[in-house]
Amino acid sequence: MNSDEAVAVVSTTHLLPQSEAVFLEAGIGTWRWDATSGAFQLSDDGIEMLQVRDDELPLSIDTIITQILNEDAAEFQAAMSELVSAPGLIKVDFRALLEDGGIRWYRAIGQSYASADATVTHAAGVLLDVTSQRSAEQYYDAFFQQPNGLHLVASIDGEIRLTNSAWQLVLGYTEAELRAKKILDLVHPQDLEVTFKEMGKLSKGMNVLYFENRVRHKDGSYRVIAWSAATAERESVICALGQDISQEHAARRGLFQAAAVFKNSGEGILISDTDGRIRDVNVAFSRITGYSREEAIGQSTNLLRSGRHDADFYADMWRTMQKDGVWRGEIWNRRKSGTVFPELLTISKIDGPDGGYMAIFTDISQLKETEEQLQKLAHYDPLTNLPNRFLINERLEHGVRRAQRRSDRLAVFFLDIDGFKNINDSLGHLAGDRLLRATADRLRNVLRDDDSVGRIGGDEFLMVLDDIRTYDDATTIAEKIIGVLRKPMILEGRSISVSASIGISIYPDDGQTAETLMSNADAAMYNAKDQGRDTFRFYSEHLTRQAFQNVLIDSALREAIARKEFRLAFQPQVNTEDQSLLGLEVLLRWHHPPLGTVSPTQFIPQAERTGLIRDIGHWVLEQSCKQGSQWIADGLQFGHLAVNVSAPQFREEDFVDRVHQVLADTGFPPEKLELELTESVLVRDTERLIESMHKLRALGVMFAIDDFGTGYSSLSYLKRMPIDRLKLDKSFVDHITSDDSDRSIAGAVLALGEAMGLPVIAEGIEHEEQARVLQSLGCKQFQGYLYGMPMYGPRVEVLLRAHKEGDN
């Protein structure tokens, strides 16, 4: 290289954009090597560039090689060997480890000269500091490979030479597929003329242009692409950057236009050092995040953290970065305003003495919103906004798996609106749509929060009901649904009443899979249609009969009090020590003309589910006190009356007042009234219920805990309650003569009663042997068939008069 060439190198350096941090002015040194003496001379600039110490002078090539990094030494030595072996020109890049510990890139350019016999006599050249240029190349490579825009290098005639991964993301083509094409092969026929014209401008010397055209996707469709295109200097190639849907990008001019792209990119770009301190940001960064360039520079990249990702997320990110040199993914960041937004982020590691990272990101908030809308369209019925067939089936499958784990029951309801086609045909499809929306709203309102309802097509709806403990639960819900759908609605100015047919299948009885349960519920729905519509059917005929029995009982219960179908029976409670009568437990009996005698085990739970138990319980209390007052007036002694109180009845806000009123109206002595509560009553609102018990105890009313040992037993609560007796449940008495566990439990209850100073009465005594075992355990109070069957009033009076005469 002669001095003119060296000057050319200098002037080229001065053409670099001085204002950009990624392009620094290159230093230049000169060198000369003499073959005869082996002396290696380096100019003062070169000595300063390589930081050669005085004790290392005079220099030799070996001295220079000791400063070169090992991975670059072989290439440097090969170049030097080539230079001294024959006349010629060499150029080699290498990294040198400097005295101050830094590492920089250098380029050695040299020419060797020979004598007449072709023997090399000497060589000379220049030494350039190209650290900035190499760093800029790395910036360029990192940017080119980002998937945020369509990057393209093509020949002037349109032959594709190089593309990035965004082509596959946006247009579906791999790099291999594109290498076999020309850019004009992908352009819409109607846009060929303008594209050819614009490319022609480049070939005629116009270095940069901007235009839009339509480019064919691999699937045959077209995308509108906005192109920024440029020709590289002294190269017969076009460099282009494309953005889908007309996003603007500044044109690039080869390697020296990378900074312009950085500034004008539509994506946010951030450059940081190795410690995560922000060095520079572009305009799009400020537009997206709200932080100005001045506010961002010098801050930690943590400035943008949203708090949505944990430490493990960032640890995985940086592990990938250190391993692969790049990380791509979605992340949530926070704007200056405090709002959190999603972005598509690519972080690339920047090698070189300065090091650091480049982050390029795109705000994908709108894309996320679109994804959510598409997700909703894929899983929800657009008319009713209910889950569609796909989603409700997914929930059913999930419900089946959960029921399997918990050993629970699950109900599937298949509902079809009766006569929907007639409504569509007579009132129009708009009215039909309004009917479907109204039906959806009513179903949502009547079901529990944990239940699911979906529209699976036409006028058909599917419901998934978790945690169905009994078949009666499913019956109750089916009745509510049919009842609420019967209510009139206004369609096209008319009051219209509709009905529905429901089929019910129960897991696990009617199927073990979602598909089977849905199919069986569908079959049951058609059975309901065949039975006259406006009704429901279980897949199992037995369950259907039981359900309708419960429906009939429910209807009859509502009229039983008014029709005076209830009667009170009384069962004696005795003290076996002296065979005295302690009292009478009041038992409710129901005889319905068509149904006959209905067992309390059947109608009491039904009354509790429907809420009728409150009115029935109040009637029992009132009639018991009235009967007791009559016996007292007749001079008959019966001890006390034990009246059962249900949980819903006792939890009523005015229960204490109602008891007080009944006692006042009937004149029944409070000290002769014993209210029997089950342990389950005390599960909820315990403090308030204890307070109510104390208020009634202040009147003189006694309390017994019924079915003790079968429910909720908390000694800390029991000792605070004004309890007068514990009742040992019949389930512990039935097998007490043969079951050691029952005998142990009975003994424990009796021991607890003694410790608390409470008598224990055993109920359900039917055999002498049971009584003997209990007596051996210390029990003295008994109730059961062995000591007296439940009797209606007239027979009780006979018993009481006999006791009275015996006492006389």
PDB file of C-alpha atoms in Angstrom, residues 364-572:
ATOM      1  CA  ILE A 364     -47.856  -6.371  21.048  1.00  0.00           C
ATOM      2  CA  SER A 365     -50.738  -5.062  23.173  1.00  0.00           C
ATOM      3  CA  GLN A 366     -53.040  -4.891  20.171  1.00  0.00           C
ATOM      4  CA  LEU A 367     -51.929  -8.327  19.047  1.00  0.00           C
ATOM      5  CA  LYS A 368     -52.689  -9.718  22.507  1.00  0.00           C
ATOM      6  CA  GLU A 369     -56.144  -8.136  22.439  1.00  0.00           C
ATOM      7  CA  THR A 370     -56.724  -9.693  19.045  1.00  0.00           C
ATOM      8  CA  GLU A 371     -55.526 -13.062  20.344  1.00  0.00           C
ATOM      9  CA  GLU A 372     -57.946 -12.803  23.274  1.00  0.00           C
ATOM     10  CA  GLN A 373     -60.796 -11.989  20.893  1.00  0.00           C
ATOM     11  CA  LEU A 374     -59.859 -14.919  18.670  1.00  0.00           C
ATOM     12  CA  GLN A 375     -59.583 -17.133  21.739  1.00  0.00           C
ATOM     13  CA  LYS A 376     -63.050 -16.069  22.794  1.00  0.00           C
ATOM     14  CA  LEU A 377     -64.430 -16.679  19.317  1.00  0.00           C
ATOM     15  CA  ALA A 378     -62.856 -20.135  19.358  1.00  0.00           C
ATOM     16  CA  HIS A 379     -64.353 -21.094  22.726  1.00  0.00           C
ATOM     17  CA  TYR A 380     -67.532 -19.036  23.194  1.00  0.00           C
ATOM     18  CA  ASP A 381     -70.833 -18.851  21.371  1.00  0.00           C
ATOM     19  CA  PRO A 382     -71.031 -15.293  19.927  1.00  0.00           C
ATOM     20  CA  LEU A 383     -74.828 -15.078  20.309  1.00  0.00           C
ATOM     21  CA  THR A 384     -75.214 -16.043  23.991  1.00  0.00           C
ATOM     22  CA  ASN A 385     -71.611 -15.520  25.166  1.00  0.00           C
ATOM     23  CA  LEU A 386     -71.783 -19.004  26.701  1.00  0.00           C
ATOM     24  CA  PRO A 387     -69.042 -21.604  26.265  1.00  0.00           C
ATOM     25  CA  ASN A 388     -69.442 -23.398  22.943  1.00  0.00           C
ATOM     26  CA  ARG A 389     -69.470 -27.158  22.369  1.00  0.00           C
ATOM     27  CA  PHE A 390     -65.678 -27.392  22.437  1.00  0.00           C
ATOM     28  CA  LEU A 391     -65.223 -25.518  25.732  1.00  0.00           C
ATOM     29  CA  ILE A 392     -68.181 -27.052  27.607  1.00  0.00           C
ATOM     30  CA  ASN A 393     -66.948 -30.510  26.593  1.00  0.00           C
ATOM     31  CA  GLU A 394     -63.488 -29.580  27.911  1.00  0.00           C
ATOM     32  CA  ARG A 395     -65.062 -28.489  31.216  1.00  0.00           C
ATOM     33  CA  LEU A 396     -67.053 -31.707  31.361  1.00  0.00           C
ATOM     34  CA  GLU A 397     -63.887 -33.760  30.885  1.00  0.00           C
ATOM     35  CA  HIS A 398     -62.183 -31.719  33.598  1.00  0.00           C
ATOM     36  CA  GLY A 399     -65.191 -32.224  35.888  1.00  0.00           C
ATOM     37  CA  VAL A 400     -65.109 -35.990  35.330  1.00  0.00           C
ATOM     38  CA  ARG A 401     -61.404 -36.147  36.224  1.00  0.00           C
ATOM     39  CA  ARG A 402     -62.018 -34.091  39.362  1.00  0.00           C
ATOM     40  CA  ALA A 403     -65.006 -36.258  40.361  1.00  0.00           C
ATOM     41  CA  GLN A 404     -62.843 -39.363  39.907  1.00  0.00           C
ATOM     42  CA  ARG A 405     -60.171 -37.977  42.219  1.00  0.00           C
ATOM     43  CA  ARG A 406     -62.680 -36.937  44.877  1.00  0.00           C
ATOM     44  CA  SER A 407     -65.048 -39.903  44.471  1.00  0.00           C
ATOM     45  CA  ASP A 408     -67.856 -37.378  43.909  1.00  0.00           C
ATOM     46  CA  ARG A 409     -70.946 -37.400  41.755  1.00  0.00           C
ATOM     47  CA  LEU A 410     -71.385 -35.113  38.756  1.00  0.00           C
ATOM     48  CA  ALA A 411     -74.564 -34.365  36.802  1.00  0.00           C
ATOM     49  CA  VAL A 412     -74.890 -33.582  33.107  1.00  0.00           C
ATOM     50  CA  PHE A 413     -78.038 -31.748  31.951  1.00  0.00           C
ATOM     51  CA  PHE A 414     -78.926 -31.782  28.252  1.00  0.00           C
ATOM     52  CA  LEU A 415     -81.601 -29.117  27.611  1.00  0.00           C
ATOM     53  CA  ASP A 416     -83.624 -28.483  24.468  1.00  0.00           C
ATOM     54  CA  ILE A 417     -86.158 -25.643  24.120  1.00  0.00           C
ATOM     55  CA  ASP A 418     -89.587 -27.027  23.236  1.00  0.00           C
ATOM     56  CA  GLY A 419     -91.108 -25.685  20.015  1.00  0.00           C
ATOM     57  CA  PHE A 420     -88.175 -23.416  19.189  1.00  0.00           C
ATOM     58  CA  LYS A 421     -88.621 -23.906  15.441  1.00  0.00           C
ATOM     59  CA  ASN A 422     -92.204 -22.640  15.658  1.00  0.00           C
ATOM     60  CA  ILE A 423     -91.033 -19.447  17.353  1.00  0.00           C
ATOM     61  CA  ASN A 424     -88.371 -18.936  14.669  1.00  0.00           C
ATOM     62  CA  ASP A 425     -90.875 -19.537  11.886  1.00  0.00           C
ATOM     63  CA  SER A 426     -93.678 -17.395  13.313  1.00  0.00           C
ATOM     64  CA  LEU A 427     -91.788 -14.493  14.923  1.00  0.00           C
ATOM     65  CA  GLY A 428     -88.577 -14.523  12.898  1.00  0.00           C
ATOM     66  CA  HIS A 429     -84.958 -15.376  13.543  1.00  0.00           C
ATOM     67  CA  LEU A 430     -84.269 -12.154  15.439  1.00  0.00           C
ATOM     68  CA  ALA A 431     -86.921 -13.135  17.967  1.00  0.00           C
ATOM     69  CA  GLY A 432     -85.398 -16.611  18.115  1.00  0.00           C
ATOM     70  CA  ASP A 433     -81.989 -15.107  18.842  1.00  0.00           C
ATOM     71  CA  ARG A 434     -83.451 -12.977  21.654  1.00  0.00           C
ATOM     72  CA  LEU A 435     -85.097 -16.098  23.089  1.00  0.00           C
ATOM     73  CA  LEU A 436     -81.757 -17.931  23.082  1.00  0.00           C
ATOM     74  CA  ARG A 437     -80.014 -15.024  24.806  1.00  0.00           C
ATOM     75  CA  ALA A 438     -82.780 -14.779  27.426  1.00  0.00           C
ATOM     76  CA  THR A 439     -82.587 -18.537  28.013  1.00  0.00           C
ATOM     77  CA  ALA A 440     -78.821 -18.300  28.474  1.00  0.00           C
ATOM     78  CA  ASP A 441     -79.234 -15.491  31.015  1.00  0.00           C
ATOM     79  CA  ARG A 442     -81.856 -17.415  32.986  1.00  0.00           C
ATOM     80  CA  LEU A 443     -79.717 -20.562  33.053  1.00  0.00           C
ATOM     81  CA  ARG A 444     -76.710 -18.584  34.288  1.00  0.00           C
ATOM     82  CA  ASN A 445     -78.789 -17.027  37.070  1.00  0.00           C
ATOM     83  CA  VAL A 446     -80.360 -20.253  38.321  1.00  0.00           C
ATOM     84  CA  LEU A 447     -77.169 -22.339  38.414  1.00  0.00           C
ATOM     85  CA  ARG A 448     -74.537 -22.245  41.127  1.00  0.00           C
ATOM     86  CA  ASP A 449     -71.290 -20.341  40.645  1.00  0.00           C
ATOM     87  CA  ASP A 450     -69.281 -23.558  40.271  1.00  0.00           C
ATOM     88  CA  ASP A 451     -71.607 -25.016  37.632  1.00  0.00           C
ATOM     89  CA  SER A 452     -71.036 -24.589  33.889  1.00  0.00           C
ATOM     90  CA  VAL A 453     -73.527 -24.045  31.084  1.00  0.00           C
ATOM     91  CA  GLY A 454     -72.790 -23.917  27.373  1.00  0.00           C
ATOM     92  CA  ARG A 455     -74.651 -23.705  24.094  1.00  0.00           C
ATOM     93  CA  ILE A 456     -73.774 -26.680  21.938  1.00  0.00           C
ATOM     94  CA  GLY A 457     -75.844 -25.768  18.899  1.00  0.00           C
ATOM     95  CA  GLY A 458     -79.247 -24.517  17.794  1.00  0.00           C
ATOM     96  CA  ASP A 459     -81.537 -24.462  20.829  1.00  0.00           C
ATOM     97  CA  GLU A 460     -79.540 -27.051  22.775  1.00  0.00           C
ATOM     98  CA  PHE A 461     -77.689 -26.290  26.008  1.00  0.00           C
ATOM     99  CA  LEU A 462     -75.430 -28.491  28.114  1.00  0.00           C
ATOM    100  CA  MET A 463     -74.906 -28.013  31.846  1.00  0.00           C
ATOM    101  CA  VAL A 464     -72.209 -29.570  34.031  1.00  0.00           C
ATOM    102  CA  LEU A 465     -73.041 -29.647  37.759  1.00  0.00           C
ATOM    103  CA  ASP A 466     -70.209 -30.562  40.120  1.00  0.00           C
ATOM    104  CA  ASP A 467     -70.551 -31.893  43.652  1.00  0.00           C
ATOM    105  CA  ILE A 468     -74.005 -33.459  43.292  1.00  0.00           C
ATOM    106  CA  ARG A 469     -74.286 -35.309  46.587  1.00  0.00           C
ATOM    107  CA  THR A 470     -77.697 -36.907  46.017  1.00  0.00           C
ATOM    108  CA  TYR A 471     -79.968 -37.442  43.071  1.00  0.00           C
ATOM    109  CA  ASP A 472     -82.451 -35.162  44.785  1.00  0.00           C
ATOM    110  CA  ASP A 473     -79.961 -32.295  44.330  1.00  0.00           C
ATOM    111  CA  ALA A 474     -80.169 -32.807  40.567  1.00  0.00           C
ATOM    112  CA  THR A 475     -83.951 -33.027  40.781  1.00  0.00           C
ATOM    113  CA  THR A 476     -84.187 -29.738  42.669  1.00  0.00           C
ATOM    114  CA  ILE A 477     -82.030 -27.912  40.119  1.00  0.00           C
ATOM    115  CA  ALA A 478     -83.960 -29.396  37.175  1.00  0.00           C
ATOM    116  CA  GLU A 479     -87.232 -28.202  38.712  1.00  0.00           C
ATOM    117  CA  LYS A 480     -85.816 -24.708  39.181  1.00  0.00           C
ATOM    118  CA  ILE A 481     -84.633 -24.568  35.569  1.00  0.00           C
ATOM    119  CA  ILE A 482     -87.966 -25.695  34.173  1.00  0.00           C
ATOM    120  CA  GLY A 483     -89.781 -23.253  36.459  1.00  0.00           C
ATOM    121  CA  VAL A 484     -87.657 -20.240  35.549  1.00  0.00           C
ATOM    122  CA  LEU A 485     -87.937 -20.941  31.805  1.00  0.00           C
ATOM    123  CA  ARG A 486     -91.745 -21.026  32.042  1.00  0.00           C
ATOM    124  CA  LYS A 487     -91.842 -17.376  33.084  1.00  0.00           C
ATOM    125  CA  PRO A 488     -93.137 -15.209  30.212  1.00  0.00           C
ATOM    126  CA  MET A 489     -90.782 -13.056  28.162  1.00  0.00           C
ATOM    127  CA  ILE A 490     -91.548 -10.311  25.650  1.00  0.00           C
ATOM    128  CA  LEU A 491     -90.687 -11.172  22.031  1.00  0.00           C
ATOM    129  CA  GLU A 492     -91.731  -8.888  19.174  1.00  0.00           C
ATOM    130  CA  GLY A 493     -94.167  -7.137  21.485  1.00  0.00           C
ATOM    131  CA  ARG A 494     -95.812 -10.371  22.589  1.00  0.00           C
ATOM    132  CA  SER A 495     -95.675 -12.149  25.920  1.00  0.00           C
ATOM    133  CA  ILE A 496     -94.303 -15.609  25.144  1.00  0.00           C
ATOM    134  CA  SER A 497     -93.945 -18.547  27.530  1.00  0.00           C
ATOM    135  CA  VAL A 498     -91.609 -21.363  26.578  1.00  0.00           C
ATOM    136  CA  SER A 499     -90.789 -24.717  28.069  1.00  0.00           C
ATOM    137  CA  ALA A 500     -87.818 -27.025  27.913  1.00  0.00           C
ATOM    138  CA  SER A 501     -87.070 -30.720  28.062  1.00  0.00           C
ATOM    139  CA  ILE A 502     -84.082 -31.840  30.122  1.00  0.00           C
ATOM    140  CA  GLY A 503     -82.173 -35.100  30.116  1.00  0.00           C
ATOM    141  CA  ILE A 504     -79.944 -35.935  33.085  1.00  0.00           C
ATOM    142  CA  SER A 505     -77.045 -38.369  33.376  1.00  0.00           C
ATOM    143  CA  ILE A 506     -75.064 -38.906  36.575  1.00  0.00           C
ATOM    144  CA  TYR A 507     -71.379 -39.754  36.922  1.00  0.00           C
ATOM    145  CA  PRO A 508     -70.360 -42.472  37.673  1.00  0.00           C
ATOM    146  CA  ASP A 509     -73.670 -44.365  37.491  1.00  0.00           C
ATOM    147  CA  ASP A 510     -74.539 -43.457  33.887  1.00  0.00           C
ATOM    148  CA  GLY A 511     -71.061 -43.262  32.373  1.00  0.00           C
ATOM    149  CA  GLN A 512     -67.352 -42.951  33.095  1.00  0.00           C
ATOM    150  CA  THR A 513     -66.417 -40.578  30.262  1.00  0.00           C
ATOM    151  CA  ALA A 514     -67.550 -37.163  29.095  1.00  0.00           C
ATOM    152  CA  GLU A 515     -68.687 -38.586  25.754  1.00  0.00           C
ATOM    153  CA  THR A 516     -70.831 -41.292  27.370  1.00  0.00           C
ATOM    154  CA  LEU A 517     -72.383 -38.923  29.896  1.00  0.00           C
ATOM    155  CA  MET A 518     -73.286 -36.407  27.177  1.00  0.00           C
ATOM    156  CA  SER A 519     -74.734 -39.113  24.948  1.00  0.00           C
ATOM    157  CA  ASN A 520     -76.824 -40.571  27.773  1.00  0.00           C
ATOM    158  CA  ALA A 521     -78.087 -37.149  28.840  1.00  0.00           C
ATOM    159  CA  ASP A 522     -79.080 -36.540  25.207  1.00  0.00           C
ATOM    160  CA  ALA A 523     -80.996 -39.831  25.154  1.00  0.00           C
ATOM    161  CA  ALA A 524     -82.738 -38.924  28.413  1.00  0.00           C
ATOM    162  CA  MET A 525     -83.706 -35.537  26.919  1.00  0.00           C
ATOM    163  CA  TYR A 526     -85.447 -37.267  23.997  1.00  0.00           C
ATOM    164  CA  ASN A 527     -87.238 -39.455  26.516  1.00  0.00           C
ATOM    165  CA  ALA A 528     -88.459 -36.275  28.229  1.00  0.00           C
ATOM    166  CA  LYS A 529     -89.702 -35.041  24.832  1.00  0.00           C
ATOM    167  CA  ASP A 530     -91.599 -38.304  24.339  1.00  0.00           C
ATOM    168  CA  GLN A 531     -93.207 -37.938  27.778  1.00  0.00           C
ATOM    169  CA  GLY A 532     -94.905 -34.682  26.817  1.00  0.00           C
ATOM    170  CA  ARG A 533     -92.098 -32.103  27.071  1.00  0.00           C
ATOM    171  CA  ASP A 534     -91.781 -29.379  29.749  1.00  0.00           C
ATOM    172  CA  THR A 535     -90.245 -31.980  32.035  1.00  0.00           C
ATOM    173  CA  PHE A 536     -87.038 -33.829  32.806  1.00  0.00           C
ATOM    174  CA  ARG A 537     -85.911 -37.432  32.780  1.00  0.00           C
ATOM    175  CA  PHE A 538     -82.945 -39.236  34.248  1.00  0.00           C
ATOM    176  CA  TYR A 539     -81.073 -41.650  32.038  1.00  0.00           C
ATOM    177  CA  SER A 540     -81.941 -44.265  34.683  1.00  0.00           C
ATOM    178  CA  GLU A 541     -85.703 -44.914  34.794  1.00  0.00           C
ATOM    179  CA  HIS A 542     -85.462 -45.786  38.483  1.00  0.00           C
ATOM    180  CA  LEU A 543     -84.017 -42.375  39.254  1.00  0.00           C
ATOM    181  CA  THR A 544     -86.712 -40.731  37.154  1.00  0.00           C
ATOM    182  CA  ARG A 545     -89.433 -42.444  39.179  1.00  0.00           C
ATOM    183  CA  GLN A 546     -87.698 -41.451  42.421  1.00  0.00           C
ATOM    184  CA  ALA A 547     -87.323 -37.868  41.188  1.00  0.00           C
ATOM    185  CA  PHE A 548     -91.019 -37.598  40.383  1.00  0.00           C
ATOM    186  CA  GLN A 549     -91.867 -39.149  43.724  1.00  0.00           C
ATOM    187  CA  ASN A 550     -89.885 -36.331  45.328  1.00  0.00           C
ATOM    188  CA  VAL A 551     -91.633 -33.776  43.116  1.00  0.00           C
ATOM    189  CA  LEU A 552     -94.972 -35.159  44.215  1.00  0.00           C
ATOM    190  CA  ILE A 553     -93.895 -35.084  47.883  1.00  0.00           C
ATOM    191  CA  ASP A 554     -92.691 -31.511  47.514  1.00  0.00           C
ATOM    192  CA  SER A 555     -96.031 -30.432  46.068  1.00  0.00           C
ATOM    193  CA  ALA A 556     -97.990 -32.330  48.728  1.00  0.00           C
ATOM    194  CA  LEU A 557     -95.826 -30.927  51.556  1.00  0.00           C
ATOM    195  CA  ARG A 558     -96.853 -27.391  50.651  1.00  0.00           C
ATOM    196  CA  GLU A 559    -100.491 -28.236  51.414  1.00  0.00           C
ATOM    197  CA  ALA A 560    -100.043 -30.777  54.233  1.00  0.00           C
ATOM    198  CA  ILE A 561    -100.443 -28.283  57.114  1.00  0.00           C
ATOM    199  CA  ALA A 562    -103.493 -26.610  55.626  1.00  0.00           C
ATOM    200  CA  ARG A 563    -105.101 -29.990  54.993  1.00  0.00           C
ATOM    201  CA  LYS A 564    -104.251 -31.149  58.525  1.00  0.00           C
ATOM    202  CA  GLU A 565    -102.404 -34.205  57.260  1.00  0.00           C
ATOM    203  CA  PHE A 566     -99.648 -33.993  59.892  1.00  0.00           C
ATOM    204  CA  ARG A 567    -100.016 -35.685  63.266  1.00  0.00           C
ATOM    205  CA  LEU A 568     -97.830 -35.727  66.345  1.00  0.00           C
ATOM    206  CA  ALA A 569     -96.639 -38.971  67.879  1.00  0.00           C
ATOM    207  CA  PHE A 570     -94.967 -39.253  71.278  1.00  0.00           C
ATOM    208  CA  GLN A 571     -92.355 -41.796  72.411  1.00  0.00           C
ATOM    209  CA  PRO A 572     -91.601 -42.316  76.110  1.00  0.00           C
TER     210      PRO A 572
END
